[in-house]
DNA sequence: CGCCTGTTTGATCAGAGTCAAAAAGTGTGG
DNA sequence: CCACACTTTTTGACTCTGATCAAACAGGCG
């Protein structure tokens, strides 16, 4: 299926937004879209990977697996995010769909050619890469000396910020994009510990739950000074 | 002090190595070198930062501090590494010298101008940024479900790789660039736990110690299949 | 309705943290 | 070269948090 940039949901925020209308069209002709359903694998670690992609809708996770198959989530990817290490011929981590997702896929060779012609695209990717790096370090610092409950609180806050439309203020109410198990795997905790932490946070009056996925931040300040 | 690219120890590996001789000279004229002694702060989190830098010799750490002042090391920077988020006006983390270090410093504005003129420099920074991201995720996956001993083993392996001249094989013997406390702070453990882990690894015959900082990997394979 | 997946809660246990002190290094000045 | 002070590392005893094992509970969907 060929691309329809005109109706693209991330046409203003994705990396290719820095291109002119016509340049973008030219790039689009080299690409195609792909749908993934929950659990489908986009990249598997260690495979040669010859494509890169922009996420249009849905959400992806970047994971690694330790010796005994335990999964660790290293990053979440939201719409307009870019996937693919342009300088490494092999993927180092798995990339898997968390929900039904739609992507815009390019051969690395085509993207490489576009980068050659459009330095502004290079700049857009650099910016994204530095943001990814920043988020990755956030996740690292979450795991620090803090108690399990503080870690979960910090993650909730981070997810609220990701769910928010405005970049600085967290959303007051939002739906968790991930399961308890996936939260646990982002923090290196167990499902049970995450569940208990959420229960405690609710009993303390810091948050309120709305079904299993809905979260309302009653007292965001309390979460904020954990960071 | 003006720059002497001719005698620069990282002239072939730093980002600016992608420039031609004359372009590099031009950039060099805008920069200056700076010396830091152990513990000196290059950037403090939250400050406006108007410069970026390449590390020539020594080592730096990137750290964050939680509410009670506990430090967490998010990354190490080795010679030829680049420091400075080009797209964010404020530094988000502290950057501190681990040892006596020498840097090559540029005003962001000058670097920005150079990026404008030399897309290959942009590409070099993107590559570096993706490598940083990769290292950051390595550190994340180290912390996973693994025992303290395995985490320390994994860190030793990573440090051996960083110390090695060849990029894939770890050095068999090397000097730890950081103290026990700093190792602990990279993994989110305590000094005592790190110390005990190292003692156990030696008793198992996986490593041998040579003074407090020297490490010999007797059985690297055992460490490798922990990852 | 019953099955399956995901979540919550409970009881027990082990591993890492904490507190404390000895030992090994490092550097300084006499 | 040695004596002394200071920092870093190691080791020990005890505690407590989070993992583990197990079971009840809640939704979603055929």
Coordinates of N, CA and C (backbone and C1' of nucleotides) in Angstrom, one line a residue, chain A residues 148 190 192-193 196, chain D residues 18-22:
Chain A
X148 N 10.1 0.5 45.7 CA 9.2 0.1 44.6 C 8.1 1.0 44.4
X190 N 8.3 -7.1 39.9 CA 7.3 -8.1 39.6 C 5.9 -7.5 39.5
X192 N 3.3 -8.5 41.0 CA 2.6 -8.3 42.3 C 3.1 -7.1 43.0
X193 N 4.4 -6.8 42.9 CA 4.9 -5.6 43.6 C 4.3 -4.3 42.9
X196 N 0.6 -4.0 44.1 CA 0.6 -3.6 45.5 C 0.9 -2.1 45.6
Chain D
dG18 P 10.6 -2.2 48.2 O5' 10.6 -3.5 47.3 C5' 11.9 -4.0 46.8 C4' 11.8 -5.4 46.4 C3' 10.7 -5.8 45.4 O3' 11.2 -6.8 44.6 C1' 10.5 -7.1 47.3
dA19 P 10.5 -7.4 43.3 O5' 10.7 -8.9 43.4 C5' 12.1 -9.4 43.6 C4' 12.1 -10.9 43.8 C3' 11.2 -11.7 42.9 O3' 11.9 -12.9 42.5 C1' 10.4 -12.0 45.1
dT20 P 11.3 -14.0 41.6 O5' 10.5 -15.0 42.5 C5' 11.2 -15.6 43.6 C4' 10.3 -16.5 44.4 C3' 9.3 -17.3 43.5 O3' 9.4 -18.7 43.8 C1' 8.1 -16.2 45.2
dC21 P 8.8 -19.8 42.9 O5' 7.5 -20.3 43.7 C5' 7.7 -20.6 45.1 C4' 6.3 -20.7 45.7 C3' 5.3 -21.4 44.9 O3' 4.6 -22.4 45.7 C1' 4.4 -19.4 45.6
dA22 P 3.5 -23.4 45.0 O5' 2.1 -22.7 45.5 C5' 1.9 -22.2 46.8 C4' 0.5 -21.6 46.9 C3' -0.6 -22.1 46.0 O3' -1.7 -22.3 46.8 C1' -0.4 -19.8 45.8

